PDB file of C-alpha atoms in Angstrom:
ATOM      1  CA  UNK A   1     105.173  87.368  19.051  1.00 47.00           C
ATOM      2  CA  UNK A   2     102.722  86.765  16.225  1.00 54.00           C
ATOM      3  CA  UNK A   3      99.462  85.867  17.722  1.00 59.00           C
ATOM      4  CA  UNK A   4      98.435  83.812  14.779  1.00 82.00           C
ATOM      5  CA  UNK A   5     101.204  81.494  15.187  1.00 89.00           C
ATOM      6  CA  UNK A   6     101.379  78.613  17.597  1.00 93.00           C
ATOM      7  CA  UNK A   7     103.268  78.952  20.890  1.00 95.00           C
ATOM      8  CA  UNK A   8     106.586  77.009  20.272  1.00 96.00           C
ATOM      9  CA  UNK A   9     107.641  76.967  23.891  1.00 97.00           C
ATOM     10  CA  UNK A  10     108.708  73.490  25.368  1.00 97.00           C
ATOM     11  CA  UNK A  11     105.467  73.585  27.476  1.00 98.00           C
ATOM     12  CA  UNK A  12     103.260  74.142  24.579  1.00 97.00           C
ATOM     13  CA  UNK A  13     104.922  71.562  22.461  1.00 97.00           C
ATOM     14  CA  UNK A  14     104.728  68.981  25.345  1.00 98.00           C
ATOM     15  CA  UNK A  15     100.811  69.925  25.701  1.00 98.00           C
ATOM     16  CA  UNK A  16     100.258  69.480  21.912  1.00 98.00           C
ATOM     17  CA  UNK A  17     102.275  66.204  21.971  1.00 98.00           C
ATOM     18  CA  UNK A  18     100.257  64.678  24.895  1.00 98.00           C
ATOM     19  CA  UNK A  19      97.063  65.588  23.131  1.00 97.00           C
ATOM     20  CA  UNK A  20      98.113  64.103  19.855  1.00 97.00           C
ATOM     21  CA  UNK A  21      99.349  61.045  21.677  1.00 98.00           C
ATOM     22  CA  UNK A  22      95.981  60.553  23.338  1.00 98.00           C
ATOM     23  CA  UNK A  23      94.152  61.031  20.141  1.00 95.00           C
ATOM     24  CA  UNK A  24      96.288  58.367  18.315  1.00 95.00           C
ATOM     25  CA  UNK A  25      95.732  56.099  21.237  1.00 96.00           C
ATOM     26  CA  UNK A  26      91.957  56.395  20.985  1.00 97.00           C
ATOM     27  CA  UNK A  27      92.176  56.123  17.123  1.00 94.00           C
ATOM     28  CA  UNK A  28      94.263  52.894  17.400  1.00 95.00           C
ATOM     29  CA  UNK A  29      91.584  51.430  19.644  1.00 97.00           C
ATOM     30  CA  UNK A  30      88.968  52.257  17.011  1.00 97.00           C
ATOM     31  CA  UNK A  31      91.133  50.412  14.198  1.00 96.00           C
ATOM     32  CA  UNK A  32      93.464  53.240  13.014  1.00 91.00           C
ATOM     33  CA  UNK A  33      96.250  51.942  10.846  1.00 91.00           C
ATOM     34  CA  UNK A  34      99.490  54.012  10.468  1.00 90.00           C
ATOM     35  CA  UNK A  35      99.345  56.734   7.832  1.00 93.00           C
ATOM     36  CA  UNK A  36     102.673  58.391   7.172  1.00 96.00           C
ATOM     37  CA  UNK A  37     100.906  61.543   5.913  1.00 96.00           C
ATOM     38  CA  UNK A  38      98.671  61.944   8.829  1.00 95.00           C
ATOM     39  CA  UNK A  39     101.710  61.306  11.208  1.00 96.00           C
ATOM     40  CA  UNK A  40     103.863  64.047   9.383  1.00 98.00           C
ATOM     41  CA  UNK A  41     101.121  66.584   9.498  1.00 98.00           C
ATOM     42  CA  UNK A  42     100.603  65.802  13.247  1.00 98.00           C
ATOM     43  CA  UNK A  43     104.309  66.310  13.856  1.00 98.00           C
ATOM     44  CA  UNK A  44     104.241  69.613  12.106  1.00 98.00           C
ATOM     45  CA  UNK A  45     101.367  70.689  14.368  1.00 98.00           C
ATOM     46  CA  UNK A  46     103.024  69.362  17.689  1.00 98.00           C
ATOM     47  CA  UNK A  47     106.184  71.281  16.685  1.00 98.00           C
ATOM     48  CA  UNK A  48     104.190  74.506  16.172  1.00 97.00           C
ATOM     49  CA  UNK A  49     104.948  74.723  12.629  1.00 97.00           C
ATOM     50  CA  UNK A  50     101.081  75.013  11.747  1.00 97.00           C
ATOM     51  CA  UNK A  51      98.000  75.835  13.629  1.00 96.00           C
ATOM     52  CA  UNK A  52      95.182  73.607  14.554  1.00 94.00           C
ATOM     53  CA  UNK A  53      93.135  75.159  11.736  1.00 96.00           C
ATOM     54  CA  UNK A  54      95.813  74.867   9.173  1.00 97.00           C
ATOM     55  CA  UNK A  55      96.302  71.085  10.210  1.00 97.00           C
ATOM     56  CA  UNK A  56      92.568  70.639   9.596  1.00 97.00           C
ATOM     57  CA  UNK A  57      92.639  72.404   6.276  1.00 97.00           C
ATOM     58  CA  UNK A  58      95.569  70.197   5.099  1.00 97.00           C
ATOM     59  CA  UNK A  59      93.850  67.055   6.201  1.00 95.00           C
ATOM     60  CA  UNK A  60      90.495  68.109   4.552  1.00 96.00           C
ATOM     61  CA  UNK A  61      92.231  68.852   1.216  1.00 96.00           C
ATOM     62  CA  UNK A  62      94.119  65.359   1.404  1.00 94.00           C
ATOM     63  CA  UNK A  63      91.070  63.251   2.475  1.00 90.00           C
ATOM     64  CA  UNK A  64      88.065  64.839   1.132  1.00 91.00           C
ATOM     65  CA  UNK A  65      86.594  63.387  -2.141  1.00 87.00           C
ATOM     66  CA  UNK A  66      87.250  65.502  -5.032  1.00 73.00           C
TER      67      UNK A  66
END
């Protein structure tokens, strides 16, 4: 198994989904409005397609002022 890639076991996916759901709930309480791009990137992270660091890089590129 490639140690640089996320664990794609059902247990690992469930753990990432729970964390993402909790973060989304906290953000909604803080006024978050639905962002399709953010939700798509989060879904890729939850599925184990990208690492947490890769997710962070994608979001920084998208939302940082140029």
